[in-house]
Amino acid sequence: MVDTAHQNTAVEGVEGGIGVTALLVAAARAIETHRPDSLARDPYAEHFVLAAPPSAKWPLRTEHVPDGDANPLWGRFARYFGLRTRVLDDFLLQSVHTGGARQVVLLGAGLDSRAFRLDWPAGCVIFEMDREGVLAFKHKVLDGIQATPKAARVALPMDLRGDWAAALTDAGFDPAAPTVWLAEGLLFYLPAAAETCLIDTVDRLSAGGSALAYEVKLEKDLLEYRDSPLYTATRDQIGIDLLSLFDGEPRPDSAGDLASRNWTTSIRTPFEFTHRHGRGPLPEQNDALAGNRWVFANKSPS
Ligand code: SAM
């Protein structure tokens, strides 16, 4: 079993602790890439999976999984990540192409390769923040395949539980210009106070016209779905006990917080996007995805 210690762990990279979750999402994106009805293509994802000892033997295609799509982890859960990738790709691209923002901040970027694979308008800067070891692994792999970003890219090794605003502005971020922010698969790993602080910082650094998307879990008791096939398959097949990595504290009402600060918010279930795209996970009994919400927020231009 991989190290599943929580945030206080000394494990900094992708080999265990919280960092290994970045590999899980990368593996799901690799699988999504090779599906004939793929929702998102990420050619970099499999390079990360193959390069890291914990994941080197994980499947990269559903054909490599004995029970294929019926496998809760590499079928339904991987498809969830594929759908999430697509929806948030669309959000980011729409925000820069139509909304006009030229700064993008990926909070808890992990092995997100959007800087390398999406078509960004001229003048775009992508800031990626994650823990040092995760970003070091990412760079080793990307350098090894001579990947070239499609926009200016600034990587900022950072513990997002602390105060990161000064590091971002020191790196060239301009709080007076509109920004697109993304916290994909991050907030439920942070203590509640760190989430509140992060949302406060995003608001403080956001000029009018900025946009934010993030993912949360609504359930009051995380253990409610502890026996769900997604959690048990992830633990039993690849040794990642997500429930031990999630923060167990009651979550703050970040959407309500933003609404009180001049942001309009829209809180969506993933299943709505499954219907929109004609593929993706649908609700089921004892569902670890039941409380998942994708929140989209826009700060009023004035
Ligand atoms: N957003 C990426 C994606 O969707 O592919 C990565 C998601 S992964 C599930 C969670 C990421 O959050 C990991 O890369 C982890 O290192 C990062 N993370 C968790 N806690 C963090 C913290 N306190 N500071 C910085 N990054 C953190």
Coordinates of C-alpha atoms and ligand atoms in Angstrom, one line a residue:
M1 CA 0.0 0.0 0.0
V2 CA 1.3 3.5 -0.8
D3 CA 1.8 6.0 2.0
T4 CA -1.7 7.5 2.6
A5 CA -0.7 9.8 5.5
H6 CA -2.5 13.2 5.5
Q7 CA -1.2 16.7 4.9
N8 CA 1.3 16.6 7.7
T9 CA 3.3 13.9 5.9
A10 CA 6.9 14.3 5.0
V11 CA 6.1 12.8 1.6
E12 CA 6.4 15.7 -0.8
G13 CA 6.3 14.2 -4.2
V14 CA 4.0 12.0 -6.1
E15 CA 5.2 8.8 -4.5
G16 CA 2.7 8.8 -1.7
G17 CA 0.6 11.0 0.6
I18 CA -1.5 13.6 -1.1
G19 CA 0.8 13.8 -4.1
V20 CA -0.2 10.4 -5.4
T21 CA -3.7 11.7 -6.1
A22 CA -2.2 13.7 -9.0
L23 CA -1.1 10.4 -10.5
L24 CA -4.6 9.0 -10.1
V25 CA -6.0 11.9 -12.1
A26 CA -3.3 11.6 -14.7
A27 CA -4.0 7.9 -15.2
A28 CA -7.7 8.7 -15.6
R29 CA -6.8 11.3 -18.3
A30 CA -4.5 8.8 -20.0
I31 CA -7.4 6.3 -20.2
E32 CA -9.8 9.0 -21.4
T33 CA -7.4 10.0 -24.1
H34 CA -7.4 6.5 -25.6
R35 CA -11.2 6.1 -25.6
P36 CA -12.9 6.2 -29.0
D37 CA -15.5 8.6 -27.6
S38 CA -12.9 10.6 -25.6
L39 CA -14.1 13.8 -23.9
A40 CA -10.6 15.2 -23.5
R41 CA -7.2 14.3 -24.9
D42 CA -4.1 14.6 -22.8
P43 CA -1.1 13.1 -24.5
Y44 CA 1.2 14.0 -21.6
A45 CA -0.8 12.1 -19.0
E46 CA 0.6 8.6 -19.7
H47 CA 4.2 9.9 -19.5
F48 CA 3.6 10.9 -15.9
V49 CA 1.9 7.6 -15.0
L50 CA 4.7 5.5 -16.5
A51 CA 7.5 7.6 -14.9
A52 CA 6.4 7.2 -11.3
P53 CA 7.0 4.0 -9.3
P54 CA 3.6 3.9 -7.7
S55 CA 1.7 4.1 -11.0
A56 CA 4.1 2.6 -13.6
K57 CA 2.0 -0.6 -13.8
W58 CA -1.4 1.0 -13.7
P59 CA -3.5 0.6 -16.8
L60 CA -3.5 3.3 -19.5
R61 CA -6.4 2.0 -21.5
T62 CA -9.7 0.4 -20.5
E63 CA -8.7 -2.6 -22.7
H64 CA -5.9 -3.3 -20.2
V65 CA -8.5 -3.6 -17.3
P66 CA -9.9 -7.1 -17.0
D67 CA -13.4 -5.9 -16.3
G68 CA -13.1 -2.8 -18.5
D69 CA -15.6 -0.1 -18.0
A70 CA -17.4 -2.2 -15.3
N71 CA -14.3 -1.5 -13.1
P72 CA -15.4 1.1 -10.6
L73 CA -12.0 2.8 -10.5
W74 CA -10.8 2.6 -14.2
G75 CA -14.3 2.7 -15.6
R76 CA -16.7 5.0 -13.8
F77 CA -14.2 7.0 -11.7
A78 CA -11.8 7.5 -14.5
R79 CA -14.6 8.7 -16.7
Y80 CA -15.6 11.2 -14.0
F81 CA -12.1 12.7 -14.2
G82 CA -12.3 12.7 -18.0
L83 CA -15.6 14.6 -17.9
R84 CA -14.2 17.0 -15.2
T85 CA -11.1 17.7 -17.4
R86 CA -13.3 18.5 -20.4
V87 CA -15.7 20.7 -18.5
L88 CA -12.9 22.7 -16.9
D89 CA -11.0 22.9 -20.2
D90 CA -14.1 24.5 -21.7
F91 CA -14.4 26.8 -18.8
L92 CA -10.8 28.0 -19.0
L93 CA -10.9 28.4 -22.8
Q94 CA -14.2 30.3 -22.7
S95 CA -12.9 32.6 -20.0
V96 CA -9.8 33.6 -21.9
H97 CA -11.2 33.7 -25.4
T98 CA -14.6 35.3 -24.7
G99 CA -14.0 36.8 -21.2
G100 CA -10.7 38.3 -22.2
A101 CA -8.6 37.3 -19.1
R102 CA -4.9 36.7 -19.9
Q103 CA -3.8 35.4 -16.5
V104 CA -4.7 31.8 -15.5
V105 CA -3.9 30.4 -12.0
L106 CA -4.0 26.7 -11.5
L107 CA -4.2 26.1 -7.7
G108 CA -3.1 22.5 -6.9
A109 CA -2.1 22.1 -10.5
G110 CA -0.7 18.6 -10.0
L111 CA 0.0 17.0 -13.3
D112 CA -2.4 19.2 -15.2
S113 CA -0.8 19.8 -18.7
R114 CA -3.2 22.4 -19.9
A115 CA -0.4 24.9 -20.4
F116 CA 1.0 22.5 -22.9
R117 CA -2.1 21.1 -24.6
L118 CA -4.7 23.9 -24.9
D119 CA -4.7 26.7 -27.4
W120 CA -4.2 29.9 -25.4
P121 CA -4.5 33.3 -26.9
A122 CA -1.4 35.4 -27.3
G123 CA -0.2 37.1 -24.2
C124 CA -1.6 34.5 -21.8
V125 CA 0.4 33.5 -18.7
I126 CA -0.4 30.3 -16.8
F127 CA 0.7 30.2 -13.1
E128 CA 0.8 26.7 -11.7
M129 CA 0.9 26.2 -7.9
D130 CA 1.4 22.9 -6.1
R131 CA 3.8 21.3 -3.7
E132 CA 7.4 21.4 -4.5
G133 CA 8.0 17.7 -5.0
V134 CA 5.0 17.3 -7.3
L135 CA 6.2 20.2 -9.5
A136 CA 9.7 18.8 -9.5
F137 CA 8.5 15.4 -10.8
K138 CA 6.3 17.1 -13.4
H139 CA 9.2 19.1 -14.7
K140 CA 11.5 16.0 -14.9
V141 CA 8.9 14.2 -17.0
L142 CA 8.1 17.2 -19.2
D143 CA 11.8 18.0 -19.8
G144 CA 12.4 14.4 -20.6
I145 CA 9.9 14.5 -23.5
Q146 CA 10.9 18.1 -24.5
A147 CA 7.4 19.4 -24.0
T148 CA 6.9 23.0 -25.0
P149 CA 4.2 25.1 -23.3
K150 CA 1.7 26.9 -25.5
A151 CA 1.7 30.0 -23.3
A152 CA 4.1 31.6 -20.9
R153 CA 4.2 29.3 -17.8
V154 CA 5.3 30.1 -14.3
A155 CA 5.5 27.2 -11.8
L156 CA 5.3 28.2 -8.1
P157 CA 6.2 25.5 -5.6
M158 CA 3.9 26.4 -2.7
D159 CA 2.0 25.0 0.3
L160 CA -1.5 26.4 -0.4
R161 CA -2.4 26.1 3.3
G162 CA -0.1 29.1 3.9
D163 CA -0.1 32.7 2.6
W164 CA 0.8 32.5 -1.1
A165 CA -0.4 35.9 -2.4
A166 CA 3.0 37.6 -2.2
A167 CA 4.7 34.7 -4.0
L168 CA 2.2 35.0 -6.8
T169 CA 2.5 38.8 -7.2
D170 CA 6.3 38.6 -6.9
A171 CA 6.2 36.1 -9.8
G172 CA 4.6 38.7 -12.1
F173 CA 0.9 38.2 -11.4
D174 CA -1.1 41.4 -11.8
P175 CA -4.1 41.8 -9.4
A176 CA -5.4 44.7 -11.4
A177 CA -5.9 42.5 -14.5
P178 CA -8.8 39.9 -14.8
T179 CA -7.8 36.4 -13.9
V180 CA -9.2 32.9 -14.4
W181 CA -8.6 30.7 -11.4
L182 CA -9.0 26.9 -11.1
A183 CA -9.0 24.7 -8.0
E184 CA -9.7 21.3 -9.5
G185 CA -9.7 18.4 -7.1
L186 CA -8.0 20.5 -4.4
L187 CA -10.2 22.0 -1.7
F188 CA -11.4 18.8 0.0
Y189 CA -7.7 18.1 0.9
L190 CA -7.3 21.4 2.7
P191 CA -8.3 22.2 6.2
A192 CA -11.5 24.3 6.3
A193 CA -9.7 27.4 7.4
A194 CA -7.2 27.0 4.6
E195 CA -10.1 26.9 2.1
T196 CA -11.6 30.0 3.6
C197 CA -8.3 31.8 3.4
L198 CA -7.7 30.6 -0.2
I199 CA -11.1 31.9 -1.3
D200 CA -10.4 35.2 0.5
T201 CA -7.1 35.5 -1.3
V202 CA -8.6 34.7 -4.7
D203 CA -11.2 37.4 -4.1
R204 CA -8.6 39.9 -2.9
L205 CA -6.4 39.3 -6.0
S206 CA -9.3 39.3 -8.5
A207 CA -10.0 42.3 -10.6
G208 CA -13.6 42.7 -11.8
G209 CA -14.2 40.4 -14.7
S210 CA -12.3 37.5 -13.1
A211 CA -13.6 33.9 -13.1
L212 CA -13.1 31.0 -10.8
A213 CA -14.0 27.3 -11.0
Y214 CA -13.5 24.8 -8.2
E215 CA -14.7 21.4 -7.0
V216 CA -16.2 20.7 -3.6
K217 CA -17.9 17.8 -1.8
L218 CA -21.2 18.7 0.0
E219 CA -21.6 15.7 2.3
K220 CA -21.5 16.6 6.0
D221 CA -20.2 13.2 6.9
L222 CA -17.4 12.0 4.5
L223 CA -17.7 8.5 5.8
E224 CA -21.3 8.3 4.6
Y225 CA -20.1 6.7 1.4
R226 CA -17.1 4.9 2.8
D227 CA -18.2 1.6 1.3
S228 CA -19.0 3.0 -2.1
P229 CA -17.4 1.1 -5.0
L230 CA -15.3 4.1 -6.0
Y231 CA -13.6 4.4 -2.6
T232 CA -13.1 0.7 -2.0
A233 CA -11.8 0.0 -5.6
T234 CA -9.3 2.9 -5.3
R235 CA -8.1 1.6 -2.0
D236 CA -8.0 -2.1 -2.9
Q237 CA -6.7 -1.8 -6.4
I238 CA -4.0 0.9 -6.1
G239 CA -3.7 1.4 -2.4
I240 CA -5.0 5.0 -2.3
D241 CA -7.3 5.6 0.6
L242 CA -9.0 8.8 -0.5
L243 CA -11.0 9.1 2.7
S244 CA -7.8 9.3 4.8
L245 CA -6.5 12.1 2.5
F246 CA -9.6 14.3 2.5
D247 CA -9.9 16.8 5.3
G248 CA -12.7 15.6 7.6
E249 CA -13.7 19.0 9.0
P250 CA -17.1 20.5 8.1
R251 CA -16.6 22.5 4.9
P252 CA -17.1 26.3 4.7
D253 CA -19.7 27.8 2.4
S254 CA -17.3 29.2 -0.1
A255 CA -19.9 29.8 -2.8
G256 CA -22.0 31.8 -0.3
D257 CA -18.9 33.6 0.7
L258 CA -18.2 34.6 -2.9
A259 CA -21.8 35.6 -3.5
S260 CA -21.6 38.0 -0.6
R261 CA -18.5 39.6 -2.3
N262 CA -19.8 40.6 -5.7
W263 CA -19.4 37.2 -7.4
T264 CA -22.2 35.4 -9.2
T265 CA -22.0 31.7 -8.6
S266 CA -23.5 28.6 -10.3
I267 CA -23.3 25.2 -8.5
R268 CA -23.6 22.2 -10.8
T269 CA -23.6 18.5 -10.4
P270 CA -21.2 16.5 -12.7
F271 CA -24.3 14.6 -13.8
E272 CA -25.6 17.7 -15.6
F273 CA -22.5 17.6 -17.8
T274 CA -22.9 13.9 -18.4
H275 CA -26.3 14.7 -19.9
R276 CA -24.9 17.6 -21.9
H277 CA -22.0 15.6 -23.4
G278 CA -24.0 12.3 -23.7
R279 CA -21.4 10.4 -21.8
G280 CA -19.9 10.3 -18.3
P281 CA -21.0 9.0 -14.9
L282 CA -24.7 8.9 -13.8
P283 CA -26.0 8.8 -10.3
E284 CA -26.0 5.4 -8.6
Q285 CA -26.7 4.0 -5.1
N286 CA -24.1 4.5 -2.4
D287 CA -22.3 7.0 -4.6
A288 CA -19.0 8.7 -3.6
L289 CA -19.8 11.3 -6.3
A290 CA -23.2 12.2 -4.9
G291 CA -22.0 15.2 -3.0
N292 CA -19.5 16.4 -5.7
R293 CA -20.3 19.9 -7.1
W294 CA -18.5 22.0 -9.6
V295 CA -18.8 25.7 -8.8
F296 CA -18.4 28.4 -11.4
A297 CA -18.1 32.0 -10.2
N298 CA -17.7 35.3 -12.0
K299 CA -16.7 38.6 -10.3
S300 CA -18.8 41.5 -11.4
P301 CA -16.8 43.7 -13.8
S302 CA -17.6 46.9 -11.9
Ligands
SAM1 N1 -5.6 19.8 -10.2 C1 -4.9 18.6 -10.6 C2 -5.7 17.7 -11.5 O1 -6.9 17.8 -11.5 O2 -5.1 17.0 -12.3 C3 -4.4 17.8 -9.4 C4 -5.4 17.2 -8.6 S1 -4.8 16.1 -7.3 C5 -6.2 15.2 -6.9 C6 -4.6 17.2 -5.9 C7 -3.4 18.1 -6.0 O3 -3.5 19.0 -4.9 C8 -2.1 17.4 -5.8 O4 -1.2 17.7 -6.9 C9 -1.6 17.9 -4.5 O5 -0.1 17.9 -4.4 C10 -2.2 19.2 -4.4 N2 -2.3 19.7 -3.0 C11 -2.9 19.2 -2.0 N3 -2.7 19.9 -0.9 C12 -1.9 20.9 -1.2 C13 -1.3 22.0 -0.5 N4 -1.5 22.1 0.8 N5 -0.5 22.9 -1.2 C14 -0.3 22.7 -2.5 N6 -0.9 21.7 -3.3 C15 -1.6 20.8 -2.6

